[in-house]
């Protein structure tokens, strides 16, 4: 959905003007396009690229040293007119002639073709390069008919570097043609895009479906299927492109993993991680990959993989320095979007990052030491409780997440589930190792704090560790010791959390729980009975907290609870203690 | 909607691994985060930033020379655990101590706070900077409670540059604190984001509504209202922030226009164009602005404006060289995202680009010359026709666009409407100037070709110009001359378009139209009658073309019509000639 615009008819030109303003040191605005703010050397061949708008960074984002000399911008998804192309090309010409680069679409073929004719008639040497990398748009027997998509960038980068290095007009045209012959792209789409001023997308896909080879303007693809997991998507993309490898090409490839606009960076990186594990398998050495949004289609969701099989000259030009707003490479070491190192072997292994690198932080091992048999029996109660709590929090994950989403970031259920599961696993390990109750509970706390993350992870880690310090490995805890442990957890929570009763946090539940537990035990009640009463008090407090209307006003130090919305901490605490109740009765 | 992932629990870590692979020369993967591949100078202060995942380029994209030394990545929208932060900080420490930078959220406050405590206990000097730039999350009287959003980047950039320049630990902490005190952000959201593995967004807004001050995890904002045009949005953002200007600050500001993920580059540039016109009005000199996706929230649609009121030292640090994957500035001249020139006055004026720069290419003026009165009368028929056609194509714009969207990019209706309107305006100008029929029609063709863009613009420009050449300014065209003109247009179309009858393009309609017109006139029919018959033939052919089933197979040179779907050219041609019929009868 496109939402930020004024006059829809002015969208493309206003976007171009705003771009030129943001990158004033890179580009200068001219009617219908942008040219380099600092022109290239006199006499050099100029590379002028373009097409419709709505594909940023294609095409204006490519204008800069080592890449394009100018970009022509048509209206959204519409080719610029031949006259506009001629005007921009004249502004970019340094006396060495103009190479016009664009994707192979009808309007662009016509208008850039007419422009080249006009320029040549007027004595400005001009040639066109129509990029044809989209393998989905025509068969291998008819590559000249294919559409141009993300492969534009490979061809433009090679042509731009060649022109920067002073190659002749004919040589720039020839090497750009070679780059196009060696470049293949295949893409998938998950959703359509919406033109400025329109309320419905240009095309659409059913939820959970993806279009294979769908064009960046919604042109028909080759098929449609269910969305697949990232590893299967990686298989699909690599296999399709490897099958299209140019005859007699080696294993060194330039690669672009392109996001179409609605597919986010992290998704692309997840896919790149899975792709990296496959490149090596197919004998591909990836050189200076580009992972990001490089040829978009407004807010269209989808991505494409581009591979360009390199020879020595193409590799030199692909990795050469560039300094455009959306594509930068340092001279010494490639940097910026599209960066990945001149040593391609750096990326394939890293792509398949070692398990060690992917493992979470280790938990500081607790020292099991010697434990009295009575404490070891108590430790088994701790283990049974840890198992039950992990079960309960897995059951309630979505409910707690939904409660959290009202005012927070919706991750509370996930964090509690992960923390409890880690605590359970550590409890199992420690009980098997013969640890006492204090040690096992300390281990549960450390595992919970280390693995859960978020607010609750830190708080539960601190609470459980404080409770563990109140227990001992030398004897079985009696009811008073349990009450002391709960009180210690309560104090630790208040110390770390900075909240008080009434702030609608976990404090609202643990304080009445601790007080009720203490008073019933002081009255001589058995632990099971006292705990049961206290758990009910916690539940009552949690329900009251959850139902409190948000009070207007300032955000509190617990920033995610801003504007006084209740957080789910009281509810999850009540769930945990209620889960323990029947175990004590048994 | 997040669609590319494998195991949702592994999303954040797989994204981190893929990122590290794509930027292997910038960063090295460690458990829970990334550190610079090339460490900073021994003894320098290390700046370690982080928070939950799902905000790329926050935080891993900031790791590099002149910015962060390391980034810690929690799970999606969840703070990393204190232990993970400690581990990453240890890997980044160069002996000068560690400054931990993060946004002011409960989980991050807790975990980074605990990490700083552990580090200091272990003899690694550590301090925390919680960024509090979001003016919507708390009142000016309670700035310490505010959330951290896109202002993170200003504070981290200043701290990173200070550390790179060798400032002491205390000085880095102090200048980072000053940057935070001077930084304000206000954002709007249009839609929520969806966590990996979830099918419904974390929160949602009604279509056409926007949330003011909504947090990047969906935390409550200050109000909700209808989406407003870009210029009003620019007013809203600038006014809110200017009202928050720090006391005694000057007019030089760092600026970030941030996209949250679902709002695209072109939309941000359109908004920047409108903002640029306002900065000057408020006496703001924008220094090295950053316009792009810099702190995102998965696929959340929305944007925010950040202003940081600079003093000389802050300006020096904000504009200092940086080389991180997602934020680069050259030493000589700022480059890359966030670039905009050390001379701020370059951006404000460019922001409000001059009308001249925004005007479309001028139309080559046709020479009116001398025209015979009979040809001038004929020219008035051309004008009447141009007016009627412009009306008809404006009426049919959406219908033609929808037909185009089946196989093309949906812009045909828009292009025809714009071309016809430009042709009409030029006809009016030329008839007023006393031009003959040939000159007026030539002017219509040039205006249409120059302003319409796209495929149809180029083709109609060529057709009308060819027809004009067959007319004369010396006498009134008779029926045979009109038939010659139509035949000339038909030849020009086939020459430029490269399509033949049966390719389901405009050619399918103009050929029978031209042939029928010629044959009826040869039979002695009056022009009105012959044209009427020919128009019916064109309509019949257009209907047949539009109803043809797509034939499978290769894309044709008219790439956007790939896979044989009919294009709307035949339909729009039939509309144009049918519009002329009644005028001839009159």
XYZ file of C-alpha atoms in Angstrom, chain A residues 1-6 8-26 29-32 38 53-58 75-85 87 104-111 114 117 136-139 141-142 145-147 190-191 195 198 202-203 208-209 217-222 227-231 233 260-274 289 291-293 296 298-301 303 323-326 328 332-343 346-354 356-364 397-398 401 405-411 414 417-418 446 449-459 462 495-497 552-563 565, chain B residues 1-6 8-26 29-32 38 53-58 65 75-85 87 104-111 114 117 136-139 141-142 145-147 190-191 195 198 202-203 208-209 217-222 227-231 233 260-274 289 291-293 296 298-301 303 323-326 328 332-343 346-348 350-354 356-364 397-398 401 405-411 414 417-418 446 449-459 462 495-497 552-563 565:
378
model
C 0.000 0.000 0.000
C 1.425 3.378 -0.987
C 0.325 5.961 1.583
C 2.741 8.878 1.541
C 2.053 11.078 -1.475
C 0.419 14.287 -2.559
C -0.496 11.010 -7.498
C 0.420 12.427 -10.927
C 3.369 14.211 -9.264
C 4.547 11.210 -7.217
C 7.465 10.245 -9.450
C 8.771 13.767 -9.954
C 8.413 14.682 -6.264
C 10.193 11.473 -5.257
C 13.007 12.337 -7.670
C 13.272 15.859 -6.270
C 13.339 14.594 -2.688
C 15.971 12.012 -3.582
C 18.142 14.676 -5.215
C 17.774 16.830 -2.092
C 18.770 13.992 0.254
C 21.794 13.112 -1.888
C 22.744 16.616 -2.999
C 26.454 15.795 -2.992
C 25.950 12.787 -5.254
C 18.358 17.260 -10.525
C 17.613 17.915 -14.202
C 14.227 17.764 -15.929
C 13.231 14.089 -15.958
C 30.597 15.774 -9.931
C 9.772 5.055 -11.320
C 8.747 2.931 -8.341
C 11.827 0.693 -8.474
C 14.216 2.634 -6.192
C 17.182 2.357 -5.927
C 16.694 1.624 -9.615
C 6.311 8.015 -14.222
C 5.559 5.128 -11.881
C 6.082 1.898 -13.868
C 6.057 3.882 -17.155
C 8.988 4.404 -19.499
C 10.261 7.966 -19.758
C 9.550 9.636 -23.106
C 12.276 9.574 -25.742
C 12.564 13.340 -25.490
C 13.223 13.185 -21.751
C 15.868 10.516 -22.322
C 17.538 15.702 -22.596
C 13.839 -5.101 -21.695
C 10.274 -3.762 -21.645
C 8.240 -2.561 -24.609
C 8.020 1.093 -23.588
C 11.688 1.332 -22.667
C 12.772 -0.440 -25.871
C 10.774 2.060 -27.894
C 11.679 5.241 -26.053
C 14.097 6.461 -30.388
C 18.345 7.461 -32.888
C 11.023 -16.850 -16.085
C 9.905 -14.558 -18.896
C 11.086 -16.621 -21.883
C 12.877 -19.851 -22.658
C 16.154 -20.472 -26.762
C 14.754 -16.963 -26.711
C 12.884 -11.679 -25.282
C 13.436 -11.904 -21.527
C 12.545 -9.067 -19.169
C 4.161 -13.009 -2.229
C 1.936 -9.983 -2.784
C 0.152 2.479 -7.196
C -4.979 3.654 -5.858
C -2.129 -3.829 -9.204
C -2.400 -7.605 -8.799
C 0.047 -18.281 1.736
C 0.694 -18.528 -2.006
C 4.965 -5.081 -12.477
C 2.829 -8.165 -11.978
C 3.499 -9.603 -15.422
C 2.546 -13.299 -15.502
C 4.973 -15.783 -13.982
C 5.441 -19.451 -14.742
C 4.899 -20.464 0.246
C 7.794 -22.723 1.277
C 10.266 -22.478 4.184
C 13.461 -20.470 3.624
C 15.660 -23.523 3.038
C 13.142 -21.430 -1.241
C 11.179 -6.268 -4.013
C 10.091 -3.832 -1.283
C 7.724 -5.659 1.056
C 10.204 -8.366 2.010
C 12.400 -7.119 4.814
C 16.132 -7.152 5.432
C 16.033 -9.871 8.081
C 14.050 -12.118 5.766
C 16.654 -11.620 3.045
C 19.451 -12.379 5.506
C 17.705 -15.566 6.666
C 17.447 -16.628 3.029
C 21.061 -15.652 2.381
C 22.095 -17.837 5.312
C 20.392 -20.829 3.673
C 27.388 -10.345 -3.081
C 21.898 -8.483 -0.366
C 19.190 -5.861 0.015
C 16.585 -3.836 -1.816
C 12.113 -2.832 -6.017
C 6.954 -0.198 -4.618
C 5.630 -2.308 -1.722
C 5.530 -5.630 -3.584
C 6.529 -8.540 -1.332
C 12.611 -11.515 -3.662
C 30.131 5.518 -4.870
C 26.439 5.896 -5.642
C 23.718 6.672 -3.089
C 22.477 3.092 -3.002
C 29.004 1.732 -2.599
C 40.688 -0.938 -1.043
C 37.972 -3.198 0.299
C 34.472 -3.495 -1.116
C 31.979 -1.843 1.216
C 28.369 -0.995 1.329
C 25.376 -2.621 -0.248
C 26.610 -5.289 -2.525
C 29.687 -5.708 -0.467
C 30.921 -9.096 0.528
C 34.607 -9.206 -0.003
C 36.912 -9.725 -2.903
C 37.695 -13.146 -1.461
C 34.675 -15.536 2.723
C 31.005 -15.480 2.012
C 30.077 -19.054 1.215
C 31.411 -20.485 4.488
C 30.051 -17.555 6.437
C 26.770 -18.063 4.638
C 26.643 -21.473 6.204
C 27.731 -20.168 9.577
C 29.202 -22.803 11.868
C 29.213 -22.917 17.138
C 28.638 -19.409 15.873
C 24.887 -19.956 15.835
C 24.671 -21.478 19.311
C 23.299 -19.217 22.047
C 25.569 -18.039 24.858
C 26.618 -20.875 27.153
C 25.091 -20.867 30.627
C 27.595 -20.372 33.436
C 2.328 -18.771 25.238
C -0.135 -17.268 22.753
C 1.661 -12.876 23.983
C 0.662 -7.018 22.596
C -1.960 -4.666 24.063
C 0.739 -2.364 25.358
C 4.050 -4.103 24.732
C 5.858 -5.932 21.998
C 3.983 -9.222 22.227
C 7.030 -11.281 23.134
C 7.587 -16.464 23.905
C 8.119 -20.292 27.340
C 11.793 -20.236 26.320
C 20.671 -18.824 35.382
C 17.930 -15.495 32.553
C 20.453 -16.461 29.896
C 18.001 -17.889 27.358
C 14.707 -16.053 27.799
C 15.900 -12.540 26.980
C 13.552 -9.601 27.337
C 12.301 -8.059 30.546
C 10.807 -11.201 32.017
C 13.980 -13.195 31.388
C 16.094 -10.807 33.409
C 13.518 -10.586 36.213
C 17.120 -12.608 39.314
C 15.288 -4.113 43.318
C 15.840 -4.948 39.627
C 12.458 -4.034 38.166
C -3.439 8.436 30.920
C -0.178 10.066 31.639
C 3.513 9.679 31.364
C 5.363 6.506 30.424
C 7.038 4.850 33.395
C 10.638 3.615 33.543
C 9.344 0.293 32.236
C 9.076 2.005 28.869
C 7.155 -0.678 27.012
C 4.327 -0.317 29.504
C 3.960 3.321 28.543
C 0.623 5.031 29.136
C -1.339 -0.378 30.245
C 3.658 -10.039 6.744
C 6.875 -11.958 7.370
C 7.090 -14.811 4.877
C 10.713 -15.841 4.441
C 11.826 -17.890 7.431
C 12.483 -21.412 8.578
C 10.567 -19.011 13.751
C 12.605 -19.495 16.954
C 15.762 -19.380 14.815
C 14.723 -16.327 12.747
C 16.855 -13.777 14.599
C 19.983 -15.895 14.745
C 19.704 -17.039 11.123
C 19.194 -13.440 10.014
C 22.284 -12.439 11.978
C 24.321 -15.244 10.405
C 23.158 -14.316 6.896
C 23.935 -10.663 7.533
C 27.440 -11.554 8.731
C 27.934 -13.649 5.603
C 26.803 -10.876 3.260
C 29.055 -8.339 5.001
C 31.969 -10.626 5.822
C 34.513 -7.832 5.330
C 32.712 -5.562 7.771
C 29.811 -13.327 13.843
C 30.106 -14.117 17.555
C 27.492 -15.836 19.752
C 24.621 -13.387 20.075
C 38.829 -5.173 11.612
C 16.046 -8.138 16.355
C 13.570 -7.104 13.646
C 14.840 -3.506 13.438
C 17.551 -3.834 10.768
C 19.768 -1.945 10.111
C 19.470 -1.459 13.859
C 34.609 2.159 11.380
C 15.320 -12.414 19.584
C 12.736 -10.558 17.494
C 11.600 -7.533 19.545
C 13.173 -9.011 22.705
C 16.167 -7.659 24.594
C 19.258 -9.860 24.516
C 20.086 -11.480 27.864
C 22.629 -9.757 30.099
C 24.960 -12.704 29.644
C 24.893 -12.384 25.849
C 25.598 -8.653 26.152
C 29.939 -11.952 25.990
C 15.014 3.011 26.491
C 12.873 -0.128 26.895
C 12.312 -2.121 30.045
C 14.046 -5.295 28.919
C 17.037 -3.457 27.484
C 17.355 -1.244 30.568
C 17.440 -4.330 32.750
C 19.709 -6.522 30.667
C 22.982 -5.948 34.569
C 27.345 -4.233 36.407
C 5.279 10.797 21.843
C 6.060 8.416 24.689
C 6.274 10.917 27.557
C 5.986 14.633 28.199
C 8.859 17.185 31.814
C 9.721 13.513 31.818
C 11.002 8.044 30.438
C 10.800 8.370 26.675
C 11.360 5.427 24.358
C -0.034 3.118 8.934
C -0.030 -0.612 9.654
C 6.205 -11.671 13.734
C 2.532 -15.600 13.088
C 1.050 -7.677 16.330
C -1.374 -4.746 16.127
C -6.923 4.933 5.823
C -6.022 5.679 9.449
C 6.557 -2.476 18.624
C 3.005 -1.183 18.558
C 3.213 0.555 21.929
C 0.356 3.056 22.310
C 0.669 6.405 20.546
C -0.899 9.722 21.400
C -4.013 9.547 6.708
C -3.098 13.014 5.381
C -1.367 14.089 2.144
C 2.438 14.272 2.158
C 2.570 18.059 2.573
C 2.316 15.103 7.074
C 9.727 1.649 9.414
C 9.851 -1.091 6.781
C 6.579 -1.042 4.874
C 6.910 2.558 3.686
C 9.001 2.661 0.548
C 11.920 4.789 -0.568
C 9.932 6.830 -3.070
C 7.374 7.654 -0.391
C 10.156 8.853 1.911
C 11.640 10.956 -0.878
C 8.259 12.525 -1.640
C 7.947 13.409 2.044
C 11.527 14.700 2.134
C 10.716 16.958 -0.819
C 7.858 18.506 1.175
C 20.429 14.173 6.404
C 16.652 9.394 4.406
C 15.887 5.688 4.290
C 15.193 2.617 6.376
C 12.720 -0.557 11.116
C 9.843 -5.711 10.348
C 7.166 -4.868 7.766
C 5.446 -2.112 9.760
C 4.299 0.758 7.519
C 7.860 6.755 9.097
C 31.929 2.780 7.111
C 29.245 0.404 8.377
C 27.132 -1.905 6.194
C 24.084 0.331 6.435
C 28.532 5.165 5.206
C 36.275 13.897 2.160
C 32.599 14.165 1.382
C 29.770 12.483 3.276
C 28.366 9.646 1.198
C 25.880 6.887 1.517
C 22.772 6.581 3.545
C 22.618 9.583 5.755
C 24.567 11.601 3.308
C 23.509 15.025 2.309
C 26.496 17.249 2.311
C 28.466 19.144 4.873
C 26.920 22.320 3.504
C 22.561 22.398 -0.127
C 19.719 20.273 1.094
C 17.037 22.663 2.193
C 17.162 21.263 -3.056
C 14.454 19.869 -0.821
C 12.188 22.520 -2.195
C 13.340 21.900 -5.727
C 12.745 24.801 -8.094
C 11.933 24.641 -13.295
C 13.625 21.482 -12.099
C 10.268 19.845 -11.474
C 8.747 20.821 -14.809
C 8.542 18.051 -17.429
C 10.683 18.268 -20.550
C 9.642 21.123 -22.835
C 7.890 20.125 -26.051
C 9.855 21.041 -29.171
C -8.701 5.714 -17.786
C -9.523 3.182 -15.062
C -5.741 0.543 -16.691
C -3.042 -4.789 -15.404
C -4.027 -8.285 -16.603
C -0.681 -8.702 -18.300
C 1.078 -5.360 -18.079
C 1.883 -2.693 -15.548
C -1.524 -1.052 -15.377
C -0.351 2.325 -16.620
C -2.962 6.857 -17.244
C -5.130 10.165 -20.566
C -1.992 12.242 -20.030
C 4.833 15.742 -30.242
C 4.869 11.574 -27.217
C 6.724 13.912 -24.872
C 4.256 13.794 -21.991
C 2.558 10.398 -22.059
C 5.620 8.216 -21.582
C 5.333 4.454 -21.734
C 4.769 2.332 -24.802
C 1.584 3.991 -25.939
C 3.102 7.468 -25.650
C 5.917 6.614 -28.021
C 3.591 4.847 -30.472
C 4.954 8.447 -33.927
C 7.768 0.252 -38.014
C 8.207 1.397 -34.377
C 6.152 -1.201 -32.536
C 1.323 -20.184 -23.706
C 4.819 -19.665 -24.884
C 7.633 -17.235 -25.087
C 7.448 -13.569 -24.277
C 7.467 -11.383 -27.376
C 9.654 -8.307 -27.991
C 6.840 -6.312 -26.399
C 8.053 -7.701 -23.101
C 5.222 -6.487 -20.882
C 2.799 -8.488 -22.945
C 4.675 -11.662 -22.117
C 2.883 -14.985 -22.382
C -1.918 -11.731 -22.995
